[in-house]
XYZ file of C-alpha atoms in Angstrom:
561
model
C -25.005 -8.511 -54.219
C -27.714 -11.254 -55.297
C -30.429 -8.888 -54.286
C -28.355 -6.141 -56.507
C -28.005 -8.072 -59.278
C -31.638 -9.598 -59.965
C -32.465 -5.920 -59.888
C -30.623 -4.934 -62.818
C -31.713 -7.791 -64.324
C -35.329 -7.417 -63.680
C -34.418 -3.485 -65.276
C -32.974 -4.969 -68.019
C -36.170 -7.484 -68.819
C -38.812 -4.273 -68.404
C -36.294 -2.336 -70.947
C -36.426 -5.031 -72.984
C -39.938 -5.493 -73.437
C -41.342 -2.183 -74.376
C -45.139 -3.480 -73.942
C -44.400 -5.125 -70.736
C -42.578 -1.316 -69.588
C -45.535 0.980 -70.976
C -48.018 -1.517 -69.669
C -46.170 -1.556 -66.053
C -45.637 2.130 -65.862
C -49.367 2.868 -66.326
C -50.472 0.782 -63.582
C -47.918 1.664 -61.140
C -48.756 5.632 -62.202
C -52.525 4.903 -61.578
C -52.206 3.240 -58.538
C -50.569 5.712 -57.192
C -53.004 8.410 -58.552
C -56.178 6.877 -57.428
C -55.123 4.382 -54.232
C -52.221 6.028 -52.675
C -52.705 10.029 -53.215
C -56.089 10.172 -51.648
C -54.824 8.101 -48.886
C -51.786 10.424 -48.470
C -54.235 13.389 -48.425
C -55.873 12.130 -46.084
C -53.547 11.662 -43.832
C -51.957 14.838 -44.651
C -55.805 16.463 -43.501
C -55.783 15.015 -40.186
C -52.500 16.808 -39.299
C -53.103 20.032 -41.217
C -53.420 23.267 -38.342
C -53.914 26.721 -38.987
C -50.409 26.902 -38.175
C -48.923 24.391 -40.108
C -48.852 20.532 -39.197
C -49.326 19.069 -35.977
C -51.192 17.130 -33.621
C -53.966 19.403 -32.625
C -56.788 17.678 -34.058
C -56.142 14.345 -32.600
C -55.742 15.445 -29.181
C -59.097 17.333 -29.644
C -60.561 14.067 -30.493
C -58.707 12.488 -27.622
C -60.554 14.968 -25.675
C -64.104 14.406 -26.989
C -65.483 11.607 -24.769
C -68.471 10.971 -27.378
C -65.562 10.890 -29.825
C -63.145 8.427 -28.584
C -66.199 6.127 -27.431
C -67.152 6.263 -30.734
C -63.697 4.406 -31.967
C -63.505 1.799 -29.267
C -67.550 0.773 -29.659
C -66.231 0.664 -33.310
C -63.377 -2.070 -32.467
C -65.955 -3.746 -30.096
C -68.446 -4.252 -32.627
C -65.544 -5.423 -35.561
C -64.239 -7.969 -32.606
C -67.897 -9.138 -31.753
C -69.162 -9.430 -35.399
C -65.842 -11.323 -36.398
C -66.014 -13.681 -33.349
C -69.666 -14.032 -33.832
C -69.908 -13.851 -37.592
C -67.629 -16.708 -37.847
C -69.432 -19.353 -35.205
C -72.523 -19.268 -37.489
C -70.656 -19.114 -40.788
C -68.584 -22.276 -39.019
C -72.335 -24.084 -38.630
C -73.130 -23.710 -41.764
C -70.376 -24.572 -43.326
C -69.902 -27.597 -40.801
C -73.531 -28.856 -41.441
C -73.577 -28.724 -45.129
C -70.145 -29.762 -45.575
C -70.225 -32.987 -42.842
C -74.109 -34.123 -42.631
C -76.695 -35.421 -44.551
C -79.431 -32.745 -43.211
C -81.934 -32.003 -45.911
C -82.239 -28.640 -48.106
C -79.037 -28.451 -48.168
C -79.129 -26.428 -51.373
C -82.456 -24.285 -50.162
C -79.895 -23.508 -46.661
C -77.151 -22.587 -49.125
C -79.159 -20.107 -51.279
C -80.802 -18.677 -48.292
C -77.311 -18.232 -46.340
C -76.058 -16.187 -49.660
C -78.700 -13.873 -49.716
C -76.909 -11.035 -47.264
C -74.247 -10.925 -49.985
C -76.355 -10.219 -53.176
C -78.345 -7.227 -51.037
C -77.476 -3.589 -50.222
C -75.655 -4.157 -46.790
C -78.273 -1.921 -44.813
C -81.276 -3.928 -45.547
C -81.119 -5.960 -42.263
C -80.696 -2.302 -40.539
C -84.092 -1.484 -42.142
C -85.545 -4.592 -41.800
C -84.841 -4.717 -38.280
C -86.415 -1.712 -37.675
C -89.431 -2.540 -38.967
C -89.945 -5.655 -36.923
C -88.710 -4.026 -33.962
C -89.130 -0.348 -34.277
C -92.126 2.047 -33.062
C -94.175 0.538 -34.916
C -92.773 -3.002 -35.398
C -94.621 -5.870 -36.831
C -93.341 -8.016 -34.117
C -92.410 -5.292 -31.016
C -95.885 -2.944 -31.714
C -98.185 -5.213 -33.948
C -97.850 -8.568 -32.206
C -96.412 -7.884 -28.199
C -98.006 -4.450 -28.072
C -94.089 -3.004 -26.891
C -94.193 0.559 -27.592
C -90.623 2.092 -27.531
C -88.579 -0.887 -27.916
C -85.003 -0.004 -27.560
C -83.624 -1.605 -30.452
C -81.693 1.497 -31.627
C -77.683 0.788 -30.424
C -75.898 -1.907 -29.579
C -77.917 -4.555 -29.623
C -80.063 -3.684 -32.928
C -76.910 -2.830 -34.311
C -74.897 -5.859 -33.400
C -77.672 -8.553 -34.740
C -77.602 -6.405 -38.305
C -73.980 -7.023 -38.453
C -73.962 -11.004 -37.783
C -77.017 -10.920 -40.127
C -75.303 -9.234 -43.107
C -71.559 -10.899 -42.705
C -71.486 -14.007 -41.526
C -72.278 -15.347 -45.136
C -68.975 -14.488 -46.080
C -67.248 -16.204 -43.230
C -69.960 -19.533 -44.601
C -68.565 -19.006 -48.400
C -64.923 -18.980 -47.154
C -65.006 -21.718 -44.685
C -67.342 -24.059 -46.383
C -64.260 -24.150 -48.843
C -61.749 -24.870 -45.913
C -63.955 -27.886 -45.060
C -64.477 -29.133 -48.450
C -61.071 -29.076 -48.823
C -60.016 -31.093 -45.711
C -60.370 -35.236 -46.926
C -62.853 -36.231 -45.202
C -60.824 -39.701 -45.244
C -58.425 -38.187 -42.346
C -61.593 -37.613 -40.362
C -62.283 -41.343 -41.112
C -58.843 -42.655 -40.240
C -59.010 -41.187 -37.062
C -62.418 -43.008 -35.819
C -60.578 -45.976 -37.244
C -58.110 -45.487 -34.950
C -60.099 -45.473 -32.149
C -60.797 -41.857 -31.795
C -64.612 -40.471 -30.924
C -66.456 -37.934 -32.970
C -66.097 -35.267 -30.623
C -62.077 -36.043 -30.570
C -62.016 -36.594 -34.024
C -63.411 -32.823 -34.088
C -61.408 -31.253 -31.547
C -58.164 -32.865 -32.889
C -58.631 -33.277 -36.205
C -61.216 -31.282 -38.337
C -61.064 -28.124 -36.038
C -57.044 -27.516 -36.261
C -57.299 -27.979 -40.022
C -60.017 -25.268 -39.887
C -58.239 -22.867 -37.644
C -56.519 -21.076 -40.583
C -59.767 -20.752 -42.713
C -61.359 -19.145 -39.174
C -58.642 -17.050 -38.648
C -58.878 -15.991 -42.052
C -62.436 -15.348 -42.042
C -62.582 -13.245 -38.719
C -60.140 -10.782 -40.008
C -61.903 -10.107 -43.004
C -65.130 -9.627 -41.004
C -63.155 -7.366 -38.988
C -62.478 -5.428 -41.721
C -65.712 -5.351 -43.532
C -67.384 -4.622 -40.293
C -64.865 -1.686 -39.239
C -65.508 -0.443 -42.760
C -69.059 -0.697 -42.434
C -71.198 2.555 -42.741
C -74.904 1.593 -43.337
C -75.589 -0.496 -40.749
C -74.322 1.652 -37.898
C -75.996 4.624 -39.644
C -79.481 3.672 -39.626
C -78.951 1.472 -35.719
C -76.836 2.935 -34.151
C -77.909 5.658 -32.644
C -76.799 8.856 -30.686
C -76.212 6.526 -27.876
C -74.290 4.215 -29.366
C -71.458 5.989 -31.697
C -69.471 4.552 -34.490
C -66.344 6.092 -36.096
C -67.448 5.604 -39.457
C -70.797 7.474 -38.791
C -69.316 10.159 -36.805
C -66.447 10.755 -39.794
C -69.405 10.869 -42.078
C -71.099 13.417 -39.719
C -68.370 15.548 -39.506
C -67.701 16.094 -43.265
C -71.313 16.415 -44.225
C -72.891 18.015 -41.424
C -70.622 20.288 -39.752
C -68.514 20.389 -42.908
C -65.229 19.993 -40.827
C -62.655 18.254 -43.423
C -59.421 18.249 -40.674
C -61.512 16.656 -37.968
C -63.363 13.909 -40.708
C -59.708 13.601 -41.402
C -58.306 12.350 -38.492
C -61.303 10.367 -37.335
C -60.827 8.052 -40.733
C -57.320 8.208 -40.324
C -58.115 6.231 -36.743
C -60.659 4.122 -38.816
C -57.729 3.276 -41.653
C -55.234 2.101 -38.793
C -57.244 -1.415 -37.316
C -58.215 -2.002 -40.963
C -54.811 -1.574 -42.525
C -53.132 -3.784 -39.708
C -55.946 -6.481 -39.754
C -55.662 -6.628 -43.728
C -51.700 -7.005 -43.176
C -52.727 -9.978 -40.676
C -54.412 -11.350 -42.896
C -52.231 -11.228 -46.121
C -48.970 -11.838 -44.385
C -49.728 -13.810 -41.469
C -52.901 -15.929 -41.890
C -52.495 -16.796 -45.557
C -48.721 -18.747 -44.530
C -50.520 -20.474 -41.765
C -52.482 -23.099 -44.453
C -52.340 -26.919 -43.783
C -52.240 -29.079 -47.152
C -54.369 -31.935 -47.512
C -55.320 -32.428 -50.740
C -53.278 -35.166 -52.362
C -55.462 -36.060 -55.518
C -59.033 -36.984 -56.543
C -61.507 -36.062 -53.885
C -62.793 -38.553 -51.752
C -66.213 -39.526 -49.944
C -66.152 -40.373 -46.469
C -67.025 -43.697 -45.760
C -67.835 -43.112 -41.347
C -70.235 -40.101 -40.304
C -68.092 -37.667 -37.896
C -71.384 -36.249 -36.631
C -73.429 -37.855 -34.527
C -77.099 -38.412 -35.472
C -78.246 -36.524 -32.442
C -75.807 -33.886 -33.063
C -76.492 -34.278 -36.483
C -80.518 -32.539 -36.001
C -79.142 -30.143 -33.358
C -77.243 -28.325 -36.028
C -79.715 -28.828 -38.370
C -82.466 -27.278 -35.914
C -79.514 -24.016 -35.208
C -79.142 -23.646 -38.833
C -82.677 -23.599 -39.779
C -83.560 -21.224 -37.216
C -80.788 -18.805 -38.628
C -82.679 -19.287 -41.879
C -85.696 -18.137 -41.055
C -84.341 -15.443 -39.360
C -82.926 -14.229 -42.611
C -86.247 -14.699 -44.542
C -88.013 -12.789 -41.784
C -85.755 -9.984 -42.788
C -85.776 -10.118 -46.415
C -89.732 -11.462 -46.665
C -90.540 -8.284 -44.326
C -88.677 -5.552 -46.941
C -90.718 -7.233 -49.632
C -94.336 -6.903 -47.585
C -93.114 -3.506 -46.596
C -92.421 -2.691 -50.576
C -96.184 -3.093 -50.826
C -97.801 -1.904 -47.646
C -99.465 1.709 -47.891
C -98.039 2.654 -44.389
C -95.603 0.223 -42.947
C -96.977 -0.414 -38.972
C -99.933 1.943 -39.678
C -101.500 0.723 -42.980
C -100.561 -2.596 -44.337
C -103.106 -3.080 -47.292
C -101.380 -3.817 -50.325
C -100.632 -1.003 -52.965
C -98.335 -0.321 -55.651
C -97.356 3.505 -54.794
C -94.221 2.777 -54.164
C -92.740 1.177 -57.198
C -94.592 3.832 -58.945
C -92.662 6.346 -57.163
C -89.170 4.483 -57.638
C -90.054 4.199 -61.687
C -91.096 7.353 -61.523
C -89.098 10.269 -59.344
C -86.268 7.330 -58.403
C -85.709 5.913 -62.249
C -82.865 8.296 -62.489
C -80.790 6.780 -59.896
C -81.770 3.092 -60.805
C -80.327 4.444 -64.697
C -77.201 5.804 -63.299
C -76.463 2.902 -60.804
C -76.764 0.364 -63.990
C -74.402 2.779 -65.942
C -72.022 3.017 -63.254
C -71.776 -0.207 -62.329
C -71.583 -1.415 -66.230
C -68.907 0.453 -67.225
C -67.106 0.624 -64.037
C -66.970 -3.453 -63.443
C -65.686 -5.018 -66.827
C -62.928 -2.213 -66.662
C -62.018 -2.964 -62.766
C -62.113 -6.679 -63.851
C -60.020 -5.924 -66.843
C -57.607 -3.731 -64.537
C -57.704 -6.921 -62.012
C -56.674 -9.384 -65.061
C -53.711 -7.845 -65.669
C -52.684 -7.072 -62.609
C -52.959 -10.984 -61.618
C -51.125 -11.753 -64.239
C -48.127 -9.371 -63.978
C -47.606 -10.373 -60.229
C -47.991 -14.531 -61.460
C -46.036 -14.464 -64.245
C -43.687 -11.427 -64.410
C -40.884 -9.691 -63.394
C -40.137 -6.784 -63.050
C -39.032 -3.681 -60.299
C -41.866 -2.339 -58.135
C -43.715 -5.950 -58.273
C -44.398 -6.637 -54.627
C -45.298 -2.618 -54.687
C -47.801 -3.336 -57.093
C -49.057 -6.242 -55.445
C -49.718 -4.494 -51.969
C -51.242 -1.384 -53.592
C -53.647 -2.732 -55.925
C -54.607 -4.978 -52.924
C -54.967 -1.946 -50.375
C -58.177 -1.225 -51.330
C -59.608 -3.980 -49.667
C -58.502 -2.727 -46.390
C -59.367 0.743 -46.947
C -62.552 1.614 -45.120
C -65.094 3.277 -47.982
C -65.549 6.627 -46.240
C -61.871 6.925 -46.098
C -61.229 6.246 -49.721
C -64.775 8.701 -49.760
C -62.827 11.567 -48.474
C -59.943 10.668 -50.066
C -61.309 11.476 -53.616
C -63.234 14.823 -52.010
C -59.579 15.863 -51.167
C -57.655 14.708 -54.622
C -60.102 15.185 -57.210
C -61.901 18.835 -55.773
C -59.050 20.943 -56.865
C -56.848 21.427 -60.118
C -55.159 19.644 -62.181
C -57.997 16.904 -61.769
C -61.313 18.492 -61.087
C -63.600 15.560 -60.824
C -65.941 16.166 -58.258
C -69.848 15.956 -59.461
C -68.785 13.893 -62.608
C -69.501 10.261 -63.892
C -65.308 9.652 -63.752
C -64.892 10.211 -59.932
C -67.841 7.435 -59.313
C -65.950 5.469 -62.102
C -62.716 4.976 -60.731
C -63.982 4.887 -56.963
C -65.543 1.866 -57.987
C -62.665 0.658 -60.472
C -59.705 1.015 -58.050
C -62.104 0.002 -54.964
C -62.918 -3.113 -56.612
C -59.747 -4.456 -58.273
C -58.793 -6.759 -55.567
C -62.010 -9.079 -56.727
C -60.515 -9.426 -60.486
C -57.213 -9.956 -58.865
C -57.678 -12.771 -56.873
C -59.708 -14.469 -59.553
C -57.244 -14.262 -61.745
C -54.379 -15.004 -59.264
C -56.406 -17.898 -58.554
C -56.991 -19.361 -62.075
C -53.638 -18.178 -62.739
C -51.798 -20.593 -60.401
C -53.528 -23.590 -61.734
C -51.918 -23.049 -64.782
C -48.839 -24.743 -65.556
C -46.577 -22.337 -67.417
C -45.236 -25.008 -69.459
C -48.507 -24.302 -71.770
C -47.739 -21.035 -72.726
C -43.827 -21.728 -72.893
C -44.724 -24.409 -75.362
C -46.947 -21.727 -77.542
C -44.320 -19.752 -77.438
C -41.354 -22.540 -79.021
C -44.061 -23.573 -81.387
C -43.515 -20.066 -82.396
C -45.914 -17.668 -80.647
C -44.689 -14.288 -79.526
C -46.044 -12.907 -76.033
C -48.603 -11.298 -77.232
C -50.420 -13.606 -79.361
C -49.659 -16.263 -76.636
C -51.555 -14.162 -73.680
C -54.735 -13.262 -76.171
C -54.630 -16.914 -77.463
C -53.542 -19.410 -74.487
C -53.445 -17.422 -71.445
C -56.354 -15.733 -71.514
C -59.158 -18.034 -72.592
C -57.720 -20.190 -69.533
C -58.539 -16.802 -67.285
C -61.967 -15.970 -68.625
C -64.149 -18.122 -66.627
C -62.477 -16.736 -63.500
C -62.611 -13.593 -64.953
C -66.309 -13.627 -65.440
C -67.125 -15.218 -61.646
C -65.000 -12.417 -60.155
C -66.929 -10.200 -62.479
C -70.536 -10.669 -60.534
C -69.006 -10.061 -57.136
C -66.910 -6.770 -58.766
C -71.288 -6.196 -59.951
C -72.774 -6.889 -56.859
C -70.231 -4.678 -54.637
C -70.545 -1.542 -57.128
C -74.701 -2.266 -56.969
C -74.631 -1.912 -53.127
C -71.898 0.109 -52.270
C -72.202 2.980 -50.031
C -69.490 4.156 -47.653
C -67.204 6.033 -50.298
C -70.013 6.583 -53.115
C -72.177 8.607 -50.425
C -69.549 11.341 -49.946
C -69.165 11.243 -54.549
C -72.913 11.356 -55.899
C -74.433 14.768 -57.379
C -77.542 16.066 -58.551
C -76.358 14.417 -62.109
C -75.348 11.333 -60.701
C -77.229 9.294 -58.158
C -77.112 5.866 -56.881
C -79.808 3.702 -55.687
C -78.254 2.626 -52.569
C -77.495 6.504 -51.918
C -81.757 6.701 -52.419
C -82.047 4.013 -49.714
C -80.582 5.945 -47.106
C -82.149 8.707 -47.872
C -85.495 7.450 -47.881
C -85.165 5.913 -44.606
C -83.514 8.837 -43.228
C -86.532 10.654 -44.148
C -89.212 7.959 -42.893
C -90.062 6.869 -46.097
C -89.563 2.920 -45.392
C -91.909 1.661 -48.384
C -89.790 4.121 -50.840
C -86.639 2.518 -49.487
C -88.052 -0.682 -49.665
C -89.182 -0.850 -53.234
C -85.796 0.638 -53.818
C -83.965 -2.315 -52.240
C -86.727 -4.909 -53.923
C -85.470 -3.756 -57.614
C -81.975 -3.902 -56.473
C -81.535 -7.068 -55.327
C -83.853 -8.134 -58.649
C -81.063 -6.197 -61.032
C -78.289 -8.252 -59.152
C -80.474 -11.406 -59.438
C -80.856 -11.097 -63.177
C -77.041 -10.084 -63.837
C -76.002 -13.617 -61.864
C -78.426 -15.408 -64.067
C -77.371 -14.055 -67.503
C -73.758 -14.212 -66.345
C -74.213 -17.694 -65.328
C -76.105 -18.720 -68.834
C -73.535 -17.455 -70.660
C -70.906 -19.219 -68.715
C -72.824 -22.578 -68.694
C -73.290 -22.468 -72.569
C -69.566 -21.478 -73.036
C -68.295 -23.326 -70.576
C -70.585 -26.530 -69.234
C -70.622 -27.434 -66.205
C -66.724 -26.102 -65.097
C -68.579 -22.333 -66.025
C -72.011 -23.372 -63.714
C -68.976 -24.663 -60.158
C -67.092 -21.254 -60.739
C -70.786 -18.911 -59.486
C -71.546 -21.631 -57.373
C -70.889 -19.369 -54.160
């Protein structure tokens, strides 16, 4: 009965409030259009026969060896990366959070890098250190042939372009543990290493937990990488779905094989959201405080400082060799400097650098918008079809980008919605893929606020409306700005689902990357990859000017990722 009842009364409330109804019906009705009926499709695909529905396909890709090898090396290499990813993002955040090692701020910078960059730029980069005609396999050890195509080449890409996000989210856990609790312990007679092991490491574990999943995911979703790297020897799902649409033009088969990529996703997201996020361990109680005893040992202290500065230069060998290779004439053959290459970009590629700014423009103030009020219907409303709401505007996360790829190829190729080849299928890919960034800002800012601010607006006389556009939302709109440049960044370098959407009247820069290297045209690609990362560069620093000037130094903490 007391579920029953707050039903009707929830139907009552959204019949009550016309605004609140039209507003809830249109996101529920576009979720549904552009998250869950390409997923359905999809799904729908990989059981379609000529006879009806069944289970043919899979059990011809149980068959295929090359196939099924393909989804468990997919698994290994989301389980390796996550495991692995994690350890260094740990370090980091361990060493800048608990010692006094210097550049901190030059390690931080340095560690964010992967994030702001296409997420195939390691793949390149390591291929032109370690390829044919490496810098450091051909040019320096005189190695002709190095096998760095497969697992190994593919697996040090990975840790390279992930484990930053495992450093953003645990360098929070950290910061958020007291560092006095750390302190009591060793006053208590424990020793660093127990005040580690028993103290600082079991607060961490949900914050690890947390992070390996989402690596999991992101790696599992993951298309670039294991397209330039990995190799015929070394299949990956997400490749060989890619294949199979493109190349052999097989939609059934494509099908299936993402519906086996969707299935670890989707249950590591639900990990992750239901699971991990209840395991949390409180410890903030008020002001921050300073720790007054070092946990780290000195010694220890320079070890991790030696581990972390070698991963550092490990990243600027990889970034520092796209730039040289940006200007070299012939990358391995002919490295005097030249300009070629940019001219070629500004020239032939200017198209696709116009359409990715347009794109991304348009698509990530309206995702961000979408994400706003999505955060703040599940915060601070009621209604039927909320935890529905929540889930599916969150799904996207989870979702792998060449399913959601196919998913729109399927939905969108056929009347009533013929999209395919226009700007409005790239638009809401990105919108709906990108929603969960606005939404967690906002869900974030959101429960900082205490309601009793906008119930007092409203019995000094406010109605909802003017209390949301004058209260609520100028509380939201530094979040809503910060989760803004990482809604930016993400449409600037995404690939997996926009590969399967662009047309000869729409093009994408990242889309131009593969191609170039696909072709052997590594300085093309690389000048392509320079300007990128130089866009995103630029949009961070006007986003974060404007937020400084509006907002001081509370505006400057929110982009400090």
């Amino acid at each position: 009965m007391g579920s029953s009842s707050r039903w009707s009364r929830e139907v009552r409330l959204l019949w009550g409030d016309p605004l609140l109804f039209i507003v809830v019906l249109f996101v529920l009705s576009s979720l549904i259009l552009f998250i869950l009926y390409p997923l359905a499709l999809v799904v729908a695909t990989s059981f379609k026969t000529p006879k009806g529905f069944g289970f043919t396909i899979f059990l011809e890709v149980l068959k295929s060896r090359y196939l099924l090898q393909g989804f468990w090396n997919s698994i290994m290499m989301s389980i390796l990366t996550a495991v692995g990813g994690s350890l260094l993002g740990f370090l980091f955040a361990y060493t800048l959070s608990r010692t006094d090692v210097p550049f901190k701020k030059f390690f931080h910078v340095i560690a964010i890098i992967p994030v702001v960059s296409p997420p195939f730029i390691g793949a390149m980069s390591i291929i032109m250190l370690f390829g044919n005609n490496g810098l450091i396999t051909y040019s320096l050890l005189g190695i002709n042939n190095y096998p760095i195509y497969g697992f190994r080449g593919l697996l040090f890409a990975q840790l390279i372009t992930f484990f930053p996000i495992a450093y953003i989210t645990l360098r929070g856990v950290l910061e958020s543990i007291s560092p006095t609790l750390e302190d009591a312990a060793m006053d208590l007679g424990g020793s660093r290493w127990q005040v580690f092991r028993k103290v600082t490491l079991p607060l961490s574990i949900p914050g690890i937990a947390s992070a390996m999943l989402v690596l999991f995911i992101e790696t599992m979703a993951d298309f670039g990488n294991p397209l330039i790297l990995a190799g015929s020897q070394f299949p990956i799902l997400s490749v060989q779905t890619y294949l199979q649409i493109t190349g052999m033009f097989d939609l059934p088969t494509g099908s299936a094989l993402a519906l086996m990529l969707l299935v670890p996703s989707v249950t590591a997201y639900i990990l992750q959201k239901y699971w991990v996020s209840r395991k949390q361990y409180i410890t903030i109680t008020g002001k921050p405080t300073a720790s007054v005893i070092k946990s780290v040992h000195p010694v220890a202290q320079w070890v991790l400082f030696g581990l972390c500065l070698f991963v550092v230069l490990l990243i600027l060998l990889v970034y520092l060799t796209i730039l040289w290779g940006a200007f070299a004439n012939v990358w391995g053959t002919d490295n005097s400097l030249t300009l070629k290459h940019f001219q070629y970009v500004f020239g032939v590629g200017f198209r696709a650098v116009l359409d990715t700014l347009t794109i991304s423009g348009i698509s990530t103030p309206l995702s961000g918008i979408l994400g706003m009020v999505i955060a703040f219907l599940v915060v601070r409303k009621r209604f039927p079809g909320k935890q529905f709401m929540e889930f599916t505007s969150m799904l996207s996360f989870a979702v792998p980008g060449t399913v959601i790829g196919i998913g729109y190829i399927l939905a969108f190729n056929y009347p009533p919605l013929v999209l395919t080849g226009t700007l409005a299928i790239l638009l809401l890919n990105f919108i709906y893929r990108y929603i969960p960034v606005g939404i967690q800002s906002g869900i974030a800012i959101l429960r900082q606020i205490d309601p009793a601010i906008e119930e007092a607006a409203i019995d000094l006389g406010a109605d909802a409306k003017k209390t949301f556009l004058r209260v609520t939302l100028p509380l939201m709109v530094p979040a809503f700005f910060s989760g803004l440049i990482f809604a930016f960044v993400r449409a600037m370098t995404a690939i997996s689902a926009a590969i399967f959407l662009v047309s000869s009247h729409w093009n994408l820069m990242t889309v131009q990357i593969m191609s170039q290297v696909e072709s052997g045209r590594l300085g093309a690609a690389s000048a392509f990859s320079v300007i990128l990362v130089a866009l995103i560069l630029v949009a961070i620093f006007v986003i974060r000017a404007i937020l400084l000037y509006r907002y001081g130094r509370m505006g400057g903490k929110l982009l400090n990722i």
